PDB file of C-alpha atoms in Angstrom:
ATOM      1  CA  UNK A  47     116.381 112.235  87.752  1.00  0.00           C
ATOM      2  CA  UNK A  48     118.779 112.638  85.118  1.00  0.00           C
ATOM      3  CA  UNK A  49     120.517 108.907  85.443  1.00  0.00           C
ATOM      4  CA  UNK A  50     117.999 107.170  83.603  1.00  0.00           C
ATOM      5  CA  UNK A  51     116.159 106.041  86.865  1.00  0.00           C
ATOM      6  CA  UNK A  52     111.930 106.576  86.807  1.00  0.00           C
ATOM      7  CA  UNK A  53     111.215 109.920  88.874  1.00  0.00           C
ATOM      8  CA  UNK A  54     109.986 109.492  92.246  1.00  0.00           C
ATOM      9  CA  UNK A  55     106.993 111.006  92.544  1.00  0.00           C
ATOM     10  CA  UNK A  56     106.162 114.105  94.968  1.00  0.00           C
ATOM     11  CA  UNK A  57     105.116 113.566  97.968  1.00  0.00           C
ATOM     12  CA  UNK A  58     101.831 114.289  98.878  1.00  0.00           C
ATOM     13  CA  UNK A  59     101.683 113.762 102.792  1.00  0.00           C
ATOM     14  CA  UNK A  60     103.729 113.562 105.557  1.00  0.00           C
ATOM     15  CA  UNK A  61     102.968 110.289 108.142  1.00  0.00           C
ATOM     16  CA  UNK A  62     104.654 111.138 110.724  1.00  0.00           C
ATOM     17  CA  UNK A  63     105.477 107.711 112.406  1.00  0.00           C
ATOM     18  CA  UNK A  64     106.541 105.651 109.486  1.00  0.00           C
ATOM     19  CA  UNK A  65     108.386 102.514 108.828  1.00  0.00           C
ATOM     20  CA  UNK A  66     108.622 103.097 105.135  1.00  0.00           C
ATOM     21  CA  UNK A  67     110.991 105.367 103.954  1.00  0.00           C
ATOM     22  CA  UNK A  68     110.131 108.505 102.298  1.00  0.00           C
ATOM     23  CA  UNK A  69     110.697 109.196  98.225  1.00  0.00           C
ATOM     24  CA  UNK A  70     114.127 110.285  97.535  1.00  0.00           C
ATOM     25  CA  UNK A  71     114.797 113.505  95.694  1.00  0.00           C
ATOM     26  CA  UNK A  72     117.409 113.211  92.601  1.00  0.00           C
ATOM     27  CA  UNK A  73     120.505 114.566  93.446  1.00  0.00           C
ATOM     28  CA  UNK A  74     123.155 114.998  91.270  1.00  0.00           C
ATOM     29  CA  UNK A  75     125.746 112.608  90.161  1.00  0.00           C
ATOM     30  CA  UNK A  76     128.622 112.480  92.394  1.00  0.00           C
ATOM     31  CA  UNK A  77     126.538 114.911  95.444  1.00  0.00           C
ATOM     32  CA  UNK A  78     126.377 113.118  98.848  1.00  0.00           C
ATOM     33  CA  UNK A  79     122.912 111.366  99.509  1.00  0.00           C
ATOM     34  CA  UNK A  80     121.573 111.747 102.816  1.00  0.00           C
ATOM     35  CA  UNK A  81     118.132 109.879 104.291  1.00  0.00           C
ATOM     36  CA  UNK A  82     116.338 111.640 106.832  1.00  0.00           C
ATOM     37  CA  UNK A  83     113.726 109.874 108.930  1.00  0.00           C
ATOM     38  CA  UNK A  84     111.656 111.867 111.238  1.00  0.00           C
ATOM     39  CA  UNK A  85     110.674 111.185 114.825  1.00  0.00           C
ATOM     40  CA  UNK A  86     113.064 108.142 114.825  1.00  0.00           C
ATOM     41  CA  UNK A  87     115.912 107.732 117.226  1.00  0.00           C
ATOM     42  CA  UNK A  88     116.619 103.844 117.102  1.00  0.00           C
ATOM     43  CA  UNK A  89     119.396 104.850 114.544  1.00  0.00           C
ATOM     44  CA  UNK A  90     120.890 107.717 116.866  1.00  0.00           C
ATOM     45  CA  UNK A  91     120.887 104.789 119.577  1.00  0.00           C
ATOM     46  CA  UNK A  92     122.116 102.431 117.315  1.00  0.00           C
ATOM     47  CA  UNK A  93     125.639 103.979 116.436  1.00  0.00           C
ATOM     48  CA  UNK A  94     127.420 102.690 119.591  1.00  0.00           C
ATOM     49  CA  UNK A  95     126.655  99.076 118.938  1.00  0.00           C
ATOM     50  CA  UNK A  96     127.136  99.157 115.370  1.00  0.00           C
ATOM     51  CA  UNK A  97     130.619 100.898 116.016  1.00  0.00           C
ATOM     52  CA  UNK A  98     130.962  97.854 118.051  1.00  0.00           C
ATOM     53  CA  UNK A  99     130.732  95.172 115.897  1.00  0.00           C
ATOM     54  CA  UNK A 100     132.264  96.998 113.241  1.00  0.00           C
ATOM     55  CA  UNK A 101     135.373  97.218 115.359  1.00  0.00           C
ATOM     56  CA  UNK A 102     135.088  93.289 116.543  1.00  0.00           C
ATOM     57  CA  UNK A 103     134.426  92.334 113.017  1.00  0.00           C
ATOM     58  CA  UNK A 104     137.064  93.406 111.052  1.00  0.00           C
ATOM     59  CA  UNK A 105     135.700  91.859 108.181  1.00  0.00           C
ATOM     60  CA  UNK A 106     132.025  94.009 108.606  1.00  0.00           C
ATOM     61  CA  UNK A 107     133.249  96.833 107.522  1.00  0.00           C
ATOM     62  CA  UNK A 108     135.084  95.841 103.900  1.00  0.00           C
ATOM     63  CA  UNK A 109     131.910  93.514 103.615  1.00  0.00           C
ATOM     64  CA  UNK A 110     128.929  95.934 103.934  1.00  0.00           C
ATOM     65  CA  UNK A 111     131.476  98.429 100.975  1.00  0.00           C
ATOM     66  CA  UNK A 112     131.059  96.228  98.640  1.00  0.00           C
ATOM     67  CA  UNK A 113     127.667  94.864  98.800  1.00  0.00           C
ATOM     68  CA  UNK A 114     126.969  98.733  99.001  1.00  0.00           C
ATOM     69  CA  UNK A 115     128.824  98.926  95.713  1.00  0.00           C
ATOM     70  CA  UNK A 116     127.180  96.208  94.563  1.00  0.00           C
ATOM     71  CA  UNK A 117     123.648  97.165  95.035  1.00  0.00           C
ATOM     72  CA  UNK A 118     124.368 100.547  94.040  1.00  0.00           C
ATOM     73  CA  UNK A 119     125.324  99.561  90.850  1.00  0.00           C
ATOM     74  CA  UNK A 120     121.964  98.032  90.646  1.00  0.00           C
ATOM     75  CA  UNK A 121     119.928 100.613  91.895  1.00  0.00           C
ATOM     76  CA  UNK A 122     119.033  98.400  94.713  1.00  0.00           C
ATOM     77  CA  UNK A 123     120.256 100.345  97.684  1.00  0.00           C
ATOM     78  CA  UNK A 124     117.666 102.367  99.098  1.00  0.00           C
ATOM     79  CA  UNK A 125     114.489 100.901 100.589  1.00  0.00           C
ATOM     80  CA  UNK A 126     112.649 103.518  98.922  1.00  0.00           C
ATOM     81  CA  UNK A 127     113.247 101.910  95.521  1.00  0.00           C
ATOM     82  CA  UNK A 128     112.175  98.579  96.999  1.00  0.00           C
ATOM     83  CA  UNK A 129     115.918  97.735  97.774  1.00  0.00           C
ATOM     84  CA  UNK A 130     118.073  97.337 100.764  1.00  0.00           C
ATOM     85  CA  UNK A 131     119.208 100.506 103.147  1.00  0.00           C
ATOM     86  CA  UNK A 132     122.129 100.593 105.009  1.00  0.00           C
ATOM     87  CA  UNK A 133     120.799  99.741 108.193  1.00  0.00           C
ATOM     88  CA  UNK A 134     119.161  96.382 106.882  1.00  0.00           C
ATOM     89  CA  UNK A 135     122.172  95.673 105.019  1.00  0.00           C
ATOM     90  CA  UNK A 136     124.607  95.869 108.192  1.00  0.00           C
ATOM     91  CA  UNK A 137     121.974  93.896 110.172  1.00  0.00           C
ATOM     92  CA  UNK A 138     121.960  91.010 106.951  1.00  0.00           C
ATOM     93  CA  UNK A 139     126.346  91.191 107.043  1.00  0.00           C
ATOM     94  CA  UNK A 140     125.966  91.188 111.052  1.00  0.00           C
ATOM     95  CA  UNK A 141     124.354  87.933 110.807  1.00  0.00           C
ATOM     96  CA  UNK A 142     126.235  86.137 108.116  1.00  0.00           C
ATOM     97  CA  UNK A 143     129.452  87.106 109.837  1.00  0.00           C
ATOM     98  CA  UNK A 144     127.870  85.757 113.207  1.00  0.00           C
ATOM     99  CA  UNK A 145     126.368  83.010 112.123  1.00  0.00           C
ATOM    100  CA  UNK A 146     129.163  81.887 109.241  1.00  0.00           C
ATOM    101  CA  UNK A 147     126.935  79.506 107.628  1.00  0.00           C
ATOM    102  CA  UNK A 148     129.732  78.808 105.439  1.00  0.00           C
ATOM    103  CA  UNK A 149     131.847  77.723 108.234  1.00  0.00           C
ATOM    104  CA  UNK A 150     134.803  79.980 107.331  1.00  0.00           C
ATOM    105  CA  UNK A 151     137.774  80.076 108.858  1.00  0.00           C
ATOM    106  CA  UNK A 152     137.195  82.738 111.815  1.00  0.00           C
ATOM    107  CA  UNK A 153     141.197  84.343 110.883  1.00  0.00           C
ATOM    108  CA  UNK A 154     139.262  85.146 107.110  1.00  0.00           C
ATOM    109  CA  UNK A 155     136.581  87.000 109.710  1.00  0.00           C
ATOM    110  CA  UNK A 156     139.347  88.446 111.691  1.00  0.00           C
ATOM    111  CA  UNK A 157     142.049  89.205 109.094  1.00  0.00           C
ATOM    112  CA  UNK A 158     140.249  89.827 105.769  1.00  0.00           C
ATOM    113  CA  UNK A 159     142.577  91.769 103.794  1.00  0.00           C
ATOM    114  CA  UNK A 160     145.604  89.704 104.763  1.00  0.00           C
ATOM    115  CA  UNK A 161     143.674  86.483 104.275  1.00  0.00           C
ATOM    116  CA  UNK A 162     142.485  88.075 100.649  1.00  0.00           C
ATOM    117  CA  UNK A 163     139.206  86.074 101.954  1.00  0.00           C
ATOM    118  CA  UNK A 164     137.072  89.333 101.088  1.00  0.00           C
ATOM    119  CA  UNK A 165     135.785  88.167  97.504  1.00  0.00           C
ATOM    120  CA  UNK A 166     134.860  84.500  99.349  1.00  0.00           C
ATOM    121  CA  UNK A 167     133.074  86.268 102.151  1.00  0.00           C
ATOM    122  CA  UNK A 168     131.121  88.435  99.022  1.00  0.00           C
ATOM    123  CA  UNK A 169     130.532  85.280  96.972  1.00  0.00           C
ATOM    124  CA  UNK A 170     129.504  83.098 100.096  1.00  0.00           C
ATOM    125  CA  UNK A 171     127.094  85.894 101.899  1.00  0.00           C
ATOM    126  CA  UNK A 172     125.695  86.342  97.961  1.00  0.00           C
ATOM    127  CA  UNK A 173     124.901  82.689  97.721  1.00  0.00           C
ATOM    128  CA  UNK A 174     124.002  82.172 101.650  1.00  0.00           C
ATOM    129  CA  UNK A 175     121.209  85.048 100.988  1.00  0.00           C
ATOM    130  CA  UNK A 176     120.338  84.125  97.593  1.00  0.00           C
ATOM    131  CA  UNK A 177     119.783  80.324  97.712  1.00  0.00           C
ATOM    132  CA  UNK A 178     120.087  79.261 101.408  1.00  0.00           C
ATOM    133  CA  UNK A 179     118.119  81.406 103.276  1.00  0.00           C
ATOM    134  CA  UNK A 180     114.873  80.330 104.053  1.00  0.00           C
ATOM    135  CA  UNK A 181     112.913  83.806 103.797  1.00  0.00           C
ATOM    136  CA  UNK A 182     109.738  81.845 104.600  1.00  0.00           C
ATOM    137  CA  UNK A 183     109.959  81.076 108.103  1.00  0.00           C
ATOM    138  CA  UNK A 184     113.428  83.222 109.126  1.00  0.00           C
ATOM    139  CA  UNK A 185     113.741  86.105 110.914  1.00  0.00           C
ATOM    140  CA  UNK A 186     117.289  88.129 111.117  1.00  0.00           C
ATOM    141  CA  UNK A 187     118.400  88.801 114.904  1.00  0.00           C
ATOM    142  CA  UNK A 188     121.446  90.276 115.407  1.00  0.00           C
ATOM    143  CA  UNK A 189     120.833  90.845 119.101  1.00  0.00           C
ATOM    144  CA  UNK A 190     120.214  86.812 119.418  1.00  0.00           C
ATOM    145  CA  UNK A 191     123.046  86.111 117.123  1.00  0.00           C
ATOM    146  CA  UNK A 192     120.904  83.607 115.083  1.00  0.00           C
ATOM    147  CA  UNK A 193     117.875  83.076 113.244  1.00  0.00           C
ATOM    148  CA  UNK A 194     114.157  83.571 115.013  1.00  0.00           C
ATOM    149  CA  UNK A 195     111.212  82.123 113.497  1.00  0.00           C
ATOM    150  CA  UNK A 196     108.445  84.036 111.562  1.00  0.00           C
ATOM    151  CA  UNK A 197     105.912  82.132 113.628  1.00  0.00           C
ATOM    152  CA  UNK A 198     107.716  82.570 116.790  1.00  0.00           C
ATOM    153  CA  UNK A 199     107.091  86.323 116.453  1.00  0.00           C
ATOM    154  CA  UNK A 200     103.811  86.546 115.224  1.00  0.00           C
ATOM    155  CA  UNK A 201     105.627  87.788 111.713  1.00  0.00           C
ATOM    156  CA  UNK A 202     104.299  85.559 109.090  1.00  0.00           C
ATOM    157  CA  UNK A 203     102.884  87.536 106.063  1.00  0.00           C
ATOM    158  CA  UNK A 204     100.081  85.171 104.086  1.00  0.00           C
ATOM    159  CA  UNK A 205     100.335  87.829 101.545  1.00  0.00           C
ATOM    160  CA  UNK A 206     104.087  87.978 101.041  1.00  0.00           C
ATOM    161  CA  UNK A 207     105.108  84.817 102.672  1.00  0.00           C
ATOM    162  CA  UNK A 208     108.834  85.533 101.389  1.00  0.00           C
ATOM    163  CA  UNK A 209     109.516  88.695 102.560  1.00  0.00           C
ATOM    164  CA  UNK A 210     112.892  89.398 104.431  1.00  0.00           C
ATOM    165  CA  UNK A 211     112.447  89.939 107.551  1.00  0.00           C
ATOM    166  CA  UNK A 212     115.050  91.578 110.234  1.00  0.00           C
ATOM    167  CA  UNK A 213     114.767  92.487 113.727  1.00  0.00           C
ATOM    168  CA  UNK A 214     115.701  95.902 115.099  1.00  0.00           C
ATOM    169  CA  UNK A 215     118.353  95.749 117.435  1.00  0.00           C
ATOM    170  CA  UNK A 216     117.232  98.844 119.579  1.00  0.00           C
ATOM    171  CA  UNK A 217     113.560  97.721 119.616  1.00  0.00           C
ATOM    172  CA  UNK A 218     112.972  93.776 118.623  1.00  0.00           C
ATOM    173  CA  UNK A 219     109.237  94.258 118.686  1.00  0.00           C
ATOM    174  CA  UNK A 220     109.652  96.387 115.407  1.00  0.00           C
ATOM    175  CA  UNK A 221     110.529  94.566 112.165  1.00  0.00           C
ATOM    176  CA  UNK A 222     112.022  96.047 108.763  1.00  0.00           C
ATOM    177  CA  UNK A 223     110.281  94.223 106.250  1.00  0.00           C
ATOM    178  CA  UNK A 224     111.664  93.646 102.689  1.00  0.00           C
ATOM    179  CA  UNK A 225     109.681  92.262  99.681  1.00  0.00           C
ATOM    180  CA  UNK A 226     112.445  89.456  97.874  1.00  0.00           C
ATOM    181  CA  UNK A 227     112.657  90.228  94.678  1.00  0.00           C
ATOM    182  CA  UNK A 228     113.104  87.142  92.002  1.00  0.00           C
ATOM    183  CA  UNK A 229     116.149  88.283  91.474  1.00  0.00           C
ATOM    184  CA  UNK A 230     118.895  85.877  93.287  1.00  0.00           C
ATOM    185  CA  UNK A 231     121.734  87.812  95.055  1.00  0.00           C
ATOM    186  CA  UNK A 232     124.257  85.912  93.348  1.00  0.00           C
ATOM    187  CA  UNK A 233     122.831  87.407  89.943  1.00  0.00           C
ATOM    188  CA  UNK A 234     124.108  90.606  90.933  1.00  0.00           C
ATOM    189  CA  UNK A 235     127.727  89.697  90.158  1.00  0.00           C
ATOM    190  CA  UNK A 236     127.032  89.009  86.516  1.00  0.00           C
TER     191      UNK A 236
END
């Protein structure tokens, strides 16, 4: 690729039922970037309910643009580069906004823009993710509204004990599993 990035390489095989993205081909700068998964219609199913929340959570939407931004900037945004995709990033905002570990005032939730409460929702979903979350035993669940238990699920990874774990809304028996990097979330902004 011609932004400075290490060239995927080519792809050798196609798997056709695969929970790991496949490389992404360089595009130029400024071109739309599209990922195609094969044989997978959770996301097709998916659009109504995320279309839901987006509408009931005002907030969602001007949340998930800028930690898009944000990891974009950082060449963190794709799962194929070991980062977060859209999908597990609306799942992660989902939660928070759920959740509000924080304990936020629910009109910052409702009303972010005339609150001007985005950059504390950004700052408090950075540090929630990046120093509160325990990534050892917790499991994402938007369709519970609250946190499941690695254990619980039969999820726990001896090898990579921290990875970030999410449930799929349109099938909670399958799992998107992250590595965490060492790199806090809250590092990002500086």
């Amino acid at each position: 690729c011609s932004r400075g990035g290490p060239t995927p390489p080519p792809i050798s095989r196609m798997t056709a039922y695969t929970l790991t993205p496949p490389p992404p081909a360089c595009a130029p700068p400024g071109a739309l970037k599209v990922d195609i998964s094969l044989n997978a219609t959770d996301g097709i199913r998916a659009v109504p309910i995320l279309r839901g929340f987006f509408e009931r959570m005002p907030a969602l939407r001007f949340l998930v643009l800028a930690l898009k931004a944000l990891l974009t900037r950082h060449a963190l945004n794709t799962a194929s580069s070991s980062g977060l995709g859209s999908y597990g990033l609306v799942c992660l905002a989902i939660s928070f906004l759920q959740r509000n570990p924080r304990g936020r005032p629910q009109a910052d939730i409702d009303a972010p823009m005339e609150r001007a409460a985005l950059g504390g929702l950004l700052v408090d979903f950075l540090g929630y993710y990046g120093h509160e979350f325990d990534y050892e035993t917790s499991v994402v669940s938007v369709k519970e509204g609250k946190l499941l238990l690695k254990e619980d699920k039969g999820w726990v990874n001896a090898h990579n004990p921290y990875s970030l774990s999410i449930e799929c809304m349109m099938n909670p028996g399958r799992r998107k599993t992250l590595l965490a990097r060492t790199l806090p979330l809250t590092d990002l902004l500086w």
